Short mmCIF file of C-alpha atoms and ligand atoms in Angstrom, two decimals:
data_model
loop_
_atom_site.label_atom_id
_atom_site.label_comp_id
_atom_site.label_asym_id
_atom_site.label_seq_id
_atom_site.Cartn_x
_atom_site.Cartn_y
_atom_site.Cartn_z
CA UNK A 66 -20.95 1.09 -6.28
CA UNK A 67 -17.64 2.93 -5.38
CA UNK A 68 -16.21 -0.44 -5.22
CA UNK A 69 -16.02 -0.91 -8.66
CA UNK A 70 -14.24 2.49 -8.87
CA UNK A 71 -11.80 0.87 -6.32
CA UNK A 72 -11.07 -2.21 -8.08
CA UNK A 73 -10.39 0.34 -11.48
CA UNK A 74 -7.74 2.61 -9.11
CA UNK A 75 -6.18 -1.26 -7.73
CA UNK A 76 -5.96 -2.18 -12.10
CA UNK A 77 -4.24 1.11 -12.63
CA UNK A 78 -1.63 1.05 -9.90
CA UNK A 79 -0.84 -2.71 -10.15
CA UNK A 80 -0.65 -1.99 -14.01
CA UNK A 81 2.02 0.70 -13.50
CA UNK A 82 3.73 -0.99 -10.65
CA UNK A 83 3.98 -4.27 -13.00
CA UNK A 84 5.49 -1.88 -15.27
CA UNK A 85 8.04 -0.39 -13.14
CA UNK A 86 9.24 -3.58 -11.77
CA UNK A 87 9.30 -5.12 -15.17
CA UNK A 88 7.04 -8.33 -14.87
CA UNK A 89 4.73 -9.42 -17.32
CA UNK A 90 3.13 -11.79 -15.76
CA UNK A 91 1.23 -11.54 -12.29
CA UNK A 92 0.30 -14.83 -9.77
CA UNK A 93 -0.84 -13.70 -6.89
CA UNK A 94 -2.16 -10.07 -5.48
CA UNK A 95 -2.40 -9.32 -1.64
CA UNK A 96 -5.03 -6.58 -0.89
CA UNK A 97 -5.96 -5.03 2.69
CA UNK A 98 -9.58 -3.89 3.05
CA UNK A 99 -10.07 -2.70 6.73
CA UNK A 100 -13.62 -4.15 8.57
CA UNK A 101 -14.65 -0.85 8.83
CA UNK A 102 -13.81 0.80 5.60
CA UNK A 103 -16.69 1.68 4.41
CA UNK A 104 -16.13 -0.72 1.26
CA UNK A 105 -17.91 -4.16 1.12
CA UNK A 106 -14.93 -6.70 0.80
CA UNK A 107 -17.48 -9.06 -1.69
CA UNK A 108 -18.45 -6.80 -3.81
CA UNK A 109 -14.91 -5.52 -4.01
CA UNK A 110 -13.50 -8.72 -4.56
CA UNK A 111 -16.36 -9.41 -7.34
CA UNK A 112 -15.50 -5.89 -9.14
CA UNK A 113 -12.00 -6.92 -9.25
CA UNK A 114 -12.70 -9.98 -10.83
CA UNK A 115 -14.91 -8.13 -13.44
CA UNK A 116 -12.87 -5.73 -13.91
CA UNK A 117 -9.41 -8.04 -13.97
CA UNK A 118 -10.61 -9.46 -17.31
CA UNK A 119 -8.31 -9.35 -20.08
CA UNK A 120 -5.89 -7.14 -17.85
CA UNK A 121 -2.58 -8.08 -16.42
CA UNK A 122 -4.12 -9.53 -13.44
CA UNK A 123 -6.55 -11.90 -15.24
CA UNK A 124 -5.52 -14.65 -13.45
CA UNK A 125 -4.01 -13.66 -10.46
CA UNK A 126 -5.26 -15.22 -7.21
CA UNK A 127 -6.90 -12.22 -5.61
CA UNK A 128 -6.34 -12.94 -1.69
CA UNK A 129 -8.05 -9.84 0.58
CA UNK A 130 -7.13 -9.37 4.12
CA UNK A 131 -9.61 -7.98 6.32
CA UNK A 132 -8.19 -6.04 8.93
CA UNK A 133 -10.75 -5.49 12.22
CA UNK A 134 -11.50 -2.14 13.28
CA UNK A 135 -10.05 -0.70 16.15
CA UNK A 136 -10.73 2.35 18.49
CA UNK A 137 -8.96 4.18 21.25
CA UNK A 138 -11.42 5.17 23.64
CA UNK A 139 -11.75 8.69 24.64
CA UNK A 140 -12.30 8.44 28.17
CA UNK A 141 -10.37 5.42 29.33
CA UNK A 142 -8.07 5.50 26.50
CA UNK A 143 -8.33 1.50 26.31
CA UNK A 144 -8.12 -0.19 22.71
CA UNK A 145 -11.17 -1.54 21.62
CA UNK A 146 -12.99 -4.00 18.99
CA UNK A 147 -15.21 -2.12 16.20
CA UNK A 148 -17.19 -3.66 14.86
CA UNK A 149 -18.72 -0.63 12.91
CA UNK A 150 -17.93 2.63 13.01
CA UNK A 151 -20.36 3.17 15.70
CA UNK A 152 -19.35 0.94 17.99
CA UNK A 153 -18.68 2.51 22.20
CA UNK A 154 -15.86 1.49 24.42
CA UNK A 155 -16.94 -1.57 25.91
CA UNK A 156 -15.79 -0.48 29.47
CA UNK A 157 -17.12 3.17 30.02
CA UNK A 158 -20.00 3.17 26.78
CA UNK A 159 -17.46 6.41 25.35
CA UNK A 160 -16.54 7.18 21.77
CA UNK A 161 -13.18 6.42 20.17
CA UNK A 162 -10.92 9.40 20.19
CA UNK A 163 -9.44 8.15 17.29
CA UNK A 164 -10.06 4.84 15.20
CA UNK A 165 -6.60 2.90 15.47
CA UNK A 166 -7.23 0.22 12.79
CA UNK A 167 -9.89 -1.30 10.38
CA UNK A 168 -9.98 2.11 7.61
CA UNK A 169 -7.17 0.04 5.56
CA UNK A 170 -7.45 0.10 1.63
CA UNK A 171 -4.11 -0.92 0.13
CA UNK A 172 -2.27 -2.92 -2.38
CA UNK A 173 0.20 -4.99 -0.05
CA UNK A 174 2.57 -6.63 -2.48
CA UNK A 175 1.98 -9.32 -5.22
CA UNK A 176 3.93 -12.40 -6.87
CA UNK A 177 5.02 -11.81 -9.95
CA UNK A 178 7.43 -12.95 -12.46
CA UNK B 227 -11.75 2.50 -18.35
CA UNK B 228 -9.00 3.92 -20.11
CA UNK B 229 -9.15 1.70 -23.69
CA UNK B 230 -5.74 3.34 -24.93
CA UNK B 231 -3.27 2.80 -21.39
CA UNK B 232 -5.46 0.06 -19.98
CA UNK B 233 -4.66 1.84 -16.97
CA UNK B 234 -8.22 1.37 -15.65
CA UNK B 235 -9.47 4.94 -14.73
CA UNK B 236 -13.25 5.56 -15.93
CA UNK B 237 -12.95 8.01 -18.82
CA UNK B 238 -16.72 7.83 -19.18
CA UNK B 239 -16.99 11.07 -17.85
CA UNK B 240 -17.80 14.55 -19.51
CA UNK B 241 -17.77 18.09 -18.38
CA UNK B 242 -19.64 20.99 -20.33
CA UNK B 243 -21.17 24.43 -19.72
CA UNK B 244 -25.20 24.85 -19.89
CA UNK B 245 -26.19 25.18 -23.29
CA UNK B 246 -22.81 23.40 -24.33
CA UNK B 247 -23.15 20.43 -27.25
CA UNK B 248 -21.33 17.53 -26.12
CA UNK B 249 -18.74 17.04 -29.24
CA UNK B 250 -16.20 14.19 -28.74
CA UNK B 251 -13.22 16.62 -29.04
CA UNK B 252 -14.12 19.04 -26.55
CA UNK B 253 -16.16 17.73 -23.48
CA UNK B 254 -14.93 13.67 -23.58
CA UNK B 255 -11.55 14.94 -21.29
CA UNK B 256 -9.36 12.27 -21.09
CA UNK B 257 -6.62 14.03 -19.91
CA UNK B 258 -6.50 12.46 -16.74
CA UNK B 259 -2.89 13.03 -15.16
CA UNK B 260 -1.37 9.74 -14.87
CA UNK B 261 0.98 9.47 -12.27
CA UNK B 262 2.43 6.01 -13.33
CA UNK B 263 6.10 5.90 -14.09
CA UNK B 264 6.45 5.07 -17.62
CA UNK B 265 9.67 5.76 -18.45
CA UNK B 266 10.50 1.76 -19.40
CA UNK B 267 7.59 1.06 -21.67
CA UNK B 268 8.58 2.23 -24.57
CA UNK B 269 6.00 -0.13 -26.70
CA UNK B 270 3.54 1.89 -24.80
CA UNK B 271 1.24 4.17 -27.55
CA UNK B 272 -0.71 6.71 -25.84
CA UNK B 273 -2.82 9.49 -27.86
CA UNK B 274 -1.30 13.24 -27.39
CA UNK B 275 -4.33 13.71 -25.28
CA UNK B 276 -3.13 12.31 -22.41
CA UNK B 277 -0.66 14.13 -19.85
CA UNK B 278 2.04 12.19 -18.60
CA UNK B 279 3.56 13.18 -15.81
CA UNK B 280 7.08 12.07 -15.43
CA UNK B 281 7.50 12.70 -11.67
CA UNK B 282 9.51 10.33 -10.10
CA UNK B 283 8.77 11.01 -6.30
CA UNK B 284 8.78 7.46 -5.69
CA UNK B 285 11.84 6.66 -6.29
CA UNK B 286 12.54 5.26 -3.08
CA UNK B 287 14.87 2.25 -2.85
CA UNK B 288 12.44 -1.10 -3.34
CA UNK B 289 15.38 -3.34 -2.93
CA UNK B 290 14.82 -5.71 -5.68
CA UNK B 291 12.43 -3.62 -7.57
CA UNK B 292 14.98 -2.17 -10.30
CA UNK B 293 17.00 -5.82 -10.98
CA UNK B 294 16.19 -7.57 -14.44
CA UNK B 295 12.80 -9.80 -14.60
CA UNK B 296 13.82 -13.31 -12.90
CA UNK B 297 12.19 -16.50 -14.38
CA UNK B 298 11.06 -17.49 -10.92
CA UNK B 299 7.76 -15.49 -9.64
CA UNK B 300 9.17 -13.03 -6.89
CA UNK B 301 7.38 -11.32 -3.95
CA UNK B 302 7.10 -7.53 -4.85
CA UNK B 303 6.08 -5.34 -2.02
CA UNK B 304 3.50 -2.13 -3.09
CA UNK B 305 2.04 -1.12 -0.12
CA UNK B 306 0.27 1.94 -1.53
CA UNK B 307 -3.30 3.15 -0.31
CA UNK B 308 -5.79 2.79 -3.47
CA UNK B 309 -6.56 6.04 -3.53
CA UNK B 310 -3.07 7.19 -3.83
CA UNK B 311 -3.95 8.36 -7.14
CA UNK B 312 -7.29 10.01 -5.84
CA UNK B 313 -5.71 11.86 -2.96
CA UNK B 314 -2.61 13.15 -4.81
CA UNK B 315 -4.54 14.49 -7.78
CA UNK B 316 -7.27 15.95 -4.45
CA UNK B 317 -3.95 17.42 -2.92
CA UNK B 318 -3.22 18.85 -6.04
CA UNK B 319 -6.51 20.23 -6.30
CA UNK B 320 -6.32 21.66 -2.85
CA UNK B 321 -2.80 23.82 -3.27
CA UNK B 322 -4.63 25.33 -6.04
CA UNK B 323 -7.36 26.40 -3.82
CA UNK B 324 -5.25 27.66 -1.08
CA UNK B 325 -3.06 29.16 -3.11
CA UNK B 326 -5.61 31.75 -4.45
CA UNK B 327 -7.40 31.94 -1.08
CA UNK B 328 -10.74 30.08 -2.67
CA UNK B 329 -12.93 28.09 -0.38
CA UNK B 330 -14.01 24.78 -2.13
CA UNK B 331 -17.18 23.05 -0.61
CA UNK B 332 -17.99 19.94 -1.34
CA UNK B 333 -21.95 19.41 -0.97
CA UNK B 334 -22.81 15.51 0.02
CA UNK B 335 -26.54 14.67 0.32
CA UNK B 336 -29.04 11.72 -0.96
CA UNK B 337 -30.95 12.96 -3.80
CA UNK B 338 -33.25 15.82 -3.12
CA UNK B 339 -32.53 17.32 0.46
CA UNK B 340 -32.00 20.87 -1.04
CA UNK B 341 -28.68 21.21 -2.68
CA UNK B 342 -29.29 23.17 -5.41
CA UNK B 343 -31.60 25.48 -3.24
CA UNK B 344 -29.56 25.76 -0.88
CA UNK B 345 -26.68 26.74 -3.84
CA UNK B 346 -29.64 29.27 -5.26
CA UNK B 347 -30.51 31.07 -2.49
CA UNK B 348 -26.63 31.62 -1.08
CA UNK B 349 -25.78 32.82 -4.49
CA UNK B 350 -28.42 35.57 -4.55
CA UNK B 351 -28.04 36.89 -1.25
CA UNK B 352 -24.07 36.59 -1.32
CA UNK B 353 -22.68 36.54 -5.03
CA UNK B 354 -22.16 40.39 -4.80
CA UNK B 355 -20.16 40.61 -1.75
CA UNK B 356 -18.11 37.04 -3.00
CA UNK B 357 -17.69 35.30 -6.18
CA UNK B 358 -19.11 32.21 -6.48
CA UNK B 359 -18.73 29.46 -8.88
CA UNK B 360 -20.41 26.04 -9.22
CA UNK B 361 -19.72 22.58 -10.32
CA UNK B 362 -22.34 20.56 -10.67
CA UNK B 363 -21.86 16.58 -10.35
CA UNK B 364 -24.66 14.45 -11.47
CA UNK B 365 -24.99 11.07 -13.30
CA UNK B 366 -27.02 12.21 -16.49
CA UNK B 367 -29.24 15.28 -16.48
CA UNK B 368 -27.77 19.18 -16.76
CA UNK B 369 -31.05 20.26 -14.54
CA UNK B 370 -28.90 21.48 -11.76
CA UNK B 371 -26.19 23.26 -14.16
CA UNK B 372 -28.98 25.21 -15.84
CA UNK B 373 -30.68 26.09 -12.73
CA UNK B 374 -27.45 27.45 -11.56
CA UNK B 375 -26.73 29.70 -14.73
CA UNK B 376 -30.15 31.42 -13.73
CA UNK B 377 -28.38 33.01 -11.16
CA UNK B 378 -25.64 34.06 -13.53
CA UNK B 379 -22.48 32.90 -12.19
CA UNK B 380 -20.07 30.32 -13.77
CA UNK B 381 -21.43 27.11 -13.55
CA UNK B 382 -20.29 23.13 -15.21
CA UNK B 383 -21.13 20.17 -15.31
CA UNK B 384 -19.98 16.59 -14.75
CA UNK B 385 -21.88 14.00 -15.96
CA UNK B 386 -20.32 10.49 -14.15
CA UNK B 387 -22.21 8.36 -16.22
CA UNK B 388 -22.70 4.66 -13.98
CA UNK B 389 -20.01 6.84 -11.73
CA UNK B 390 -21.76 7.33 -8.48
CA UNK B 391 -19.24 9.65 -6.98
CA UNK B 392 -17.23 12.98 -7.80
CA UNK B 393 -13.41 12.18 -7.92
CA UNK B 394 -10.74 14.34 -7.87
CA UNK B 395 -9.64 13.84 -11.42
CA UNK B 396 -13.42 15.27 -12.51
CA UNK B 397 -12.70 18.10 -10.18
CA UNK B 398 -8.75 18.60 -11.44
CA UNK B 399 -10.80 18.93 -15.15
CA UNK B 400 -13.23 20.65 -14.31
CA UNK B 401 -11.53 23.65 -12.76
CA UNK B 402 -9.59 24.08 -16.16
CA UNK B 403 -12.92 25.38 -17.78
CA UNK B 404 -13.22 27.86 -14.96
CA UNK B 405 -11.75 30.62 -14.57
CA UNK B 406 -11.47 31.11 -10.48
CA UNK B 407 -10.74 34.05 -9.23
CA UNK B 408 -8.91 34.77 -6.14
CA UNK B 409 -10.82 34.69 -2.71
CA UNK B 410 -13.98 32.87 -4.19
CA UNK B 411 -15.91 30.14 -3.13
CA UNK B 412 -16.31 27.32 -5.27
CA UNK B 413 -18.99 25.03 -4.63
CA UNK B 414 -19.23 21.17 -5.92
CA UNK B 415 -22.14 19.93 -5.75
CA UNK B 416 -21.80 16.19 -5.53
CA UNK B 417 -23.99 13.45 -6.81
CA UNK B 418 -27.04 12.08 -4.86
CA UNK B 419 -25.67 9.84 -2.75
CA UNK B 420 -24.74 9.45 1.11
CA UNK B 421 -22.29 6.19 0.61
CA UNK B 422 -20.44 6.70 -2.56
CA UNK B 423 -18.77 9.73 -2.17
CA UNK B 424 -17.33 9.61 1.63
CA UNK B 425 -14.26 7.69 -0.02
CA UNK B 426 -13.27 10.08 -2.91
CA UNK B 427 -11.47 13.40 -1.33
CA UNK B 428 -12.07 16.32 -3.87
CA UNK B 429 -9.25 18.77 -2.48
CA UNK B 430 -12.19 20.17 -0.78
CA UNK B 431 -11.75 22.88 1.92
CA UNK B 432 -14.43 21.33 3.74
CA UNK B 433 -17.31 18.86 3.48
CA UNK B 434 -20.70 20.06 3.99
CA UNK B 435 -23.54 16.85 4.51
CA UNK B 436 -27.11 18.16 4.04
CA UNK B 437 -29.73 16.13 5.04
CA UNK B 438 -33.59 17.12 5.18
CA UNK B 439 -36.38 16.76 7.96
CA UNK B 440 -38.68 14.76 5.14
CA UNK B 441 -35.54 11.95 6.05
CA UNK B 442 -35.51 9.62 8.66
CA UNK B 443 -33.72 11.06 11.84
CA UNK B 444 -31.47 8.15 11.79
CA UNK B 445 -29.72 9.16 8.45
CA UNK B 446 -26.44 9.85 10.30
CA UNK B 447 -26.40 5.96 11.58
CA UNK B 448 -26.96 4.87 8.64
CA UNK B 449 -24.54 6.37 6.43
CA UNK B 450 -21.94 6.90 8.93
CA UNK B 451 -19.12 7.64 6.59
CA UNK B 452 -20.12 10.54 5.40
CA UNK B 453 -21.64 12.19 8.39
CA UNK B 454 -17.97 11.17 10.05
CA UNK B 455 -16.12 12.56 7.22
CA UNK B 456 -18.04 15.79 7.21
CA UNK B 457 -16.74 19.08 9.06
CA UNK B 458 -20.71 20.33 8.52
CA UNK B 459 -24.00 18.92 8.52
CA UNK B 460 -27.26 21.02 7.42
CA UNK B 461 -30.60 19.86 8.45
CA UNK B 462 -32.54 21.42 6.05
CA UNK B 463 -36.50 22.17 5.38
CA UNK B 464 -37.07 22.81 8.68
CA UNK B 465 -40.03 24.76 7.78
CA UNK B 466 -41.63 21.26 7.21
CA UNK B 467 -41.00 20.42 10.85
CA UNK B 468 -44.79 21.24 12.46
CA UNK B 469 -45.79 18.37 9.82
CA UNK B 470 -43.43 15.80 9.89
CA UNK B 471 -42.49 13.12 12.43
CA UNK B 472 -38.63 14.39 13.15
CA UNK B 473 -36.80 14.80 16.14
CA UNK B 474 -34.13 17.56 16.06
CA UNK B 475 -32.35 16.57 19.08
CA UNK B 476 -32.11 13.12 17.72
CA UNK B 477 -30.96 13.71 14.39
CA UNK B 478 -28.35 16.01 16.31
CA UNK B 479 -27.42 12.96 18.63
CA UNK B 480 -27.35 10.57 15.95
CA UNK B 481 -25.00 13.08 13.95
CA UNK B 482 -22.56 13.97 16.64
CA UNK B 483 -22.22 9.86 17.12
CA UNK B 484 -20.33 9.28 14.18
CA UNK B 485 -18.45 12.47 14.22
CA UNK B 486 -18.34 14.34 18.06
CA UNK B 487 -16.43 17.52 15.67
CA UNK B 488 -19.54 18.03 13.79
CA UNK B 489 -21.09 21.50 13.41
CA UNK B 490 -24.29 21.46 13.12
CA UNK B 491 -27.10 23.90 11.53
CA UNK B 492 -30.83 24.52 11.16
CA UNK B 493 -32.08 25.88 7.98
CA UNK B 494 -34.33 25.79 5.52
CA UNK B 495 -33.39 27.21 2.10
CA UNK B 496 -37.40 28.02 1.81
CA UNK B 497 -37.63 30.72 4.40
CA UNK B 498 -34.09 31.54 5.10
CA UNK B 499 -33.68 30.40 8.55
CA UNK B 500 -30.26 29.53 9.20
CA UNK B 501 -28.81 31.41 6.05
CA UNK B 502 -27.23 33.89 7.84
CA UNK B 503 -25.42 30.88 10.03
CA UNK B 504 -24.07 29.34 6.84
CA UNK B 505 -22.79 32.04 5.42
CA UNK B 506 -21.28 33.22 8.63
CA UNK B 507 -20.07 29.34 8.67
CA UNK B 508 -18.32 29.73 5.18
CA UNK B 509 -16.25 33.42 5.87
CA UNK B 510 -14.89 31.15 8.44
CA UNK B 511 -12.94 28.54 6.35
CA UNK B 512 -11.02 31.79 4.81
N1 GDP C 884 -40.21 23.03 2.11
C1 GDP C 884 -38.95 23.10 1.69
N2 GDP C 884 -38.60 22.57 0.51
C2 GDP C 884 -37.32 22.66 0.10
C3 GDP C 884 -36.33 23.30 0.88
N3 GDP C 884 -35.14 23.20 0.24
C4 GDP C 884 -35.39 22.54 -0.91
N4 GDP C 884 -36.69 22.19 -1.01
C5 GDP C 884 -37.36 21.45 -2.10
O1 GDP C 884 -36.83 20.14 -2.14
C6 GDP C 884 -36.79 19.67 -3.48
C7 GDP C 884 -35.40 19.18 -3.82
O2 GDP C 884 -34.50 20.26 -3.76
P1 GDP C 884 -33.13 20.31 -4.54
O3 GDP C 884 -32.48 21.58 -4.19
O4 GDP C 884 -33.35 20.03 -5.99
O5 GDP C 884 -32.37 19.06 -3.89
P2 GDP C 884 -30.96 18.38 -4.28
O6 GDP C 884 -31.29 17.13 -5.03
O7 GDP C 884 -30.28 18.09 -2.99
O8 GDP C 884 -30.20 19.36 -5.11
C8 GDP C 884 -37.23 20.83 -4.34
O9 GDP C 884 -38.59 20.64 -4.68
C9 GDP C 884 -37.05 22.04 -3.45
O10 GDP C 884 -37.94 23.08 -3.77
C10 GDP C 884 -36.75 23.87 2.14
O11 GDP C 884 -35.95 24.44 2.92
N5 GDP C 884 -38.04 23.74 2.50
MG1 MG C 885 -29.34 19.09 -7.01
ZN1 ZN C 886 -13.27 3.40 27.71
#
């Protein structure tokens, strides 16, 4: 369950970053969690909840973005669709030289007064 | 999580030597390094126990981060990774290695592939020539910690509790009840599991994924984040091979799927094939 260790790290750095920009109270909270992370966006989004509980975001509007994955294939070099990190160039059956999108964890911003 | 700062890092965590009572004062270390920039909240009572670091790296210009609270709810941009914390406290971590020339390893595996063995036999056959230390990472039990202190070289443990990872706070604690020398090799052994820890960077030097020929050959495909995130993979207990249904060459091609960079060896900690390989392997990362 390293999700709910996640959704403790997201408390901590919206707790200081509420801090820092002086707001007390927080609406809204815009998360990225890439397709092919490695962390299940549910159970992420249900530790969060948990774990929001008598915090600063207990009633924030959690909204999670899911990001797709992406590769750059190593032969062709074309961009490609992952749907896990398995996943072969569609075109020549190669392996991504590099994954280009989908690993995302971040806080993205929130509303906040 | 943190009951004084609210600042939601698991302080469930304890680290103690073999033999070592767990008292409240000593072992529960809750001196996590908070990186949060406190300096406005004054109201804010933290225990003496806890390290604040006033670093203000980031202040970088937010725009409207700095004006007065506004009545009206206001878009504030963060865009930070959630592991920020993590990785800066692993980076941390890390300089500390290099600088002393110590080579961490980070041991990944599900729960009984041959770890600890493997830790065992490499400290008998290599402790002289190298210093060695351990850190043991396991949910409850001290089994593996006192099993290491058999072999006589410094050895603690970290109990996670429900944790099902290492992190690199753990690590950044547990180093303080060490006392590395230069040129060593530290090894972490982490908790027995192949999903948990492929998110949580140590500072590592490198991460070594063990997996056993009693497992399916298909491991790799199943848990590929930590067979991509690993720079080594050990097939271990290959002395069980004439008995068990397990195809080398797949296991290898499964393996270099997620990860094409993967090294790859045969050993099994029972009869010392491979051994040689592996410790040849680890001079390498000096
Ligand atoms: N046959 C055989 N058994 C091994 C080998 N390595 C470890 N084992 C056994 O596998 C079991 C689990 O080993 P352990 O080191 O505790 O695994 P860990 O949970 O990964 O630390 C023990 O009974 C070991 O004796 C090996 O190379 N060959
Ligand atoms: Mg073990
Ligand atoms: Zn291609």
């Amino acid at each position: 369950m390293h999700e709910l260790s996640l959704a403790l790290e997201v408390l901590g750095l919206v707790t200081s970053e509420a801090a820092k920009n002086r707001v007390k109270v927080i609406h809204e909270i815009q998360i990225e969690i890439g397709k092919i992370s490695g962390v299940e966006s549910d159970v992420f989004q249900a530790a969060l909840e948990i774990s929001a509980r008598n915090s600063i975001l207990d009633n924030a509007r959690i909204i999670i973005i899911n990001s797709p994955g992406k590769g750059r294939c190593m032969s062709c070099s074309e961009e490609f669709d992952m749907e896990d990190l398995l996943a072969l160039c569609p075109n020549c059956q190669h392996q991504p030289s590099e994954i280009t999108g989908g690993r995302e964890l971040k806080v993205l911003s929130m509303m906040a007064e | 999580m943190c009951e004084t700062c609210g600042c939601g890092q698991p302080d469930n965590f304890t680290i103690r030597m073999p033999g070592e009572e767990l008292t409240d004062d000593h072992n529960r270390d809750h001196d996590h390094e908070h990186h949060h920039e406190h300096e406005h909240d004054d109201d804010h009572k933290h225990g003496d126990r806890h390290k604040h670091h006033h670093e203000h790296e980031e202040d970088h210009p937010h725009g409207h981060s700095y004006e007065q609270s506004s009545p009206t709810p206001r878009m504030i941009d963060i865009s930070k990774d959630i592991l920020s914390e993590n990785n800066l406290t692993a980076e941390r971590n890390r300089g500390f290695f290099e600088g002393r020339s110590i080579i961490c390893l980070n041991l990944v595996s599900a729960p009984g592939s041959g770890k600890t063995t493997i830790l065992e036999k490499t400290i008998n056959e290599r402790a002289k020539e190298r210093e060695i230390f351990v850190i043991e990472g396991d949910q409850q039990s001290m089994n593996d910690a006192e099993r290491i202190k058999k072999t006589g070289v410094p050895v603690v443990q970290i109990n996670t509790g429900a944790g099902c990872h290492l992190d690199a706070r753990m690590v950044n604690s547990a180093i303080k009840r060490l006392e590395l020398s230069r040129n060593s090799v530290l090894f972490i052994e982490n908790v027995g599991n192949l999903v948990c820890p492929a998110l949580f960077d140590l500072g590592e030097t490198k991460r070594v994924v063990v997996m056993s020929v009693t497992e399916g050959e298909d491991k790799p495909e199943k848990y590929p984040y930590m067979f991509a995130s690993s720079h080594l993979c050990i097939i271990n207990k290959t002395d069980l091979l004439p008995y068990v249904d397990f195809n080398v060459e797949k296991a290898m091609e499964y393996a270099r799927r997620t990860n094409p960079d993967l090294e790859i060896i045969l050993m099994s900690a029972k009869t010392g094939e491979g051994m040689q390989l592996w410790y040849e392997w680890i001079d390498k990362n000096q």
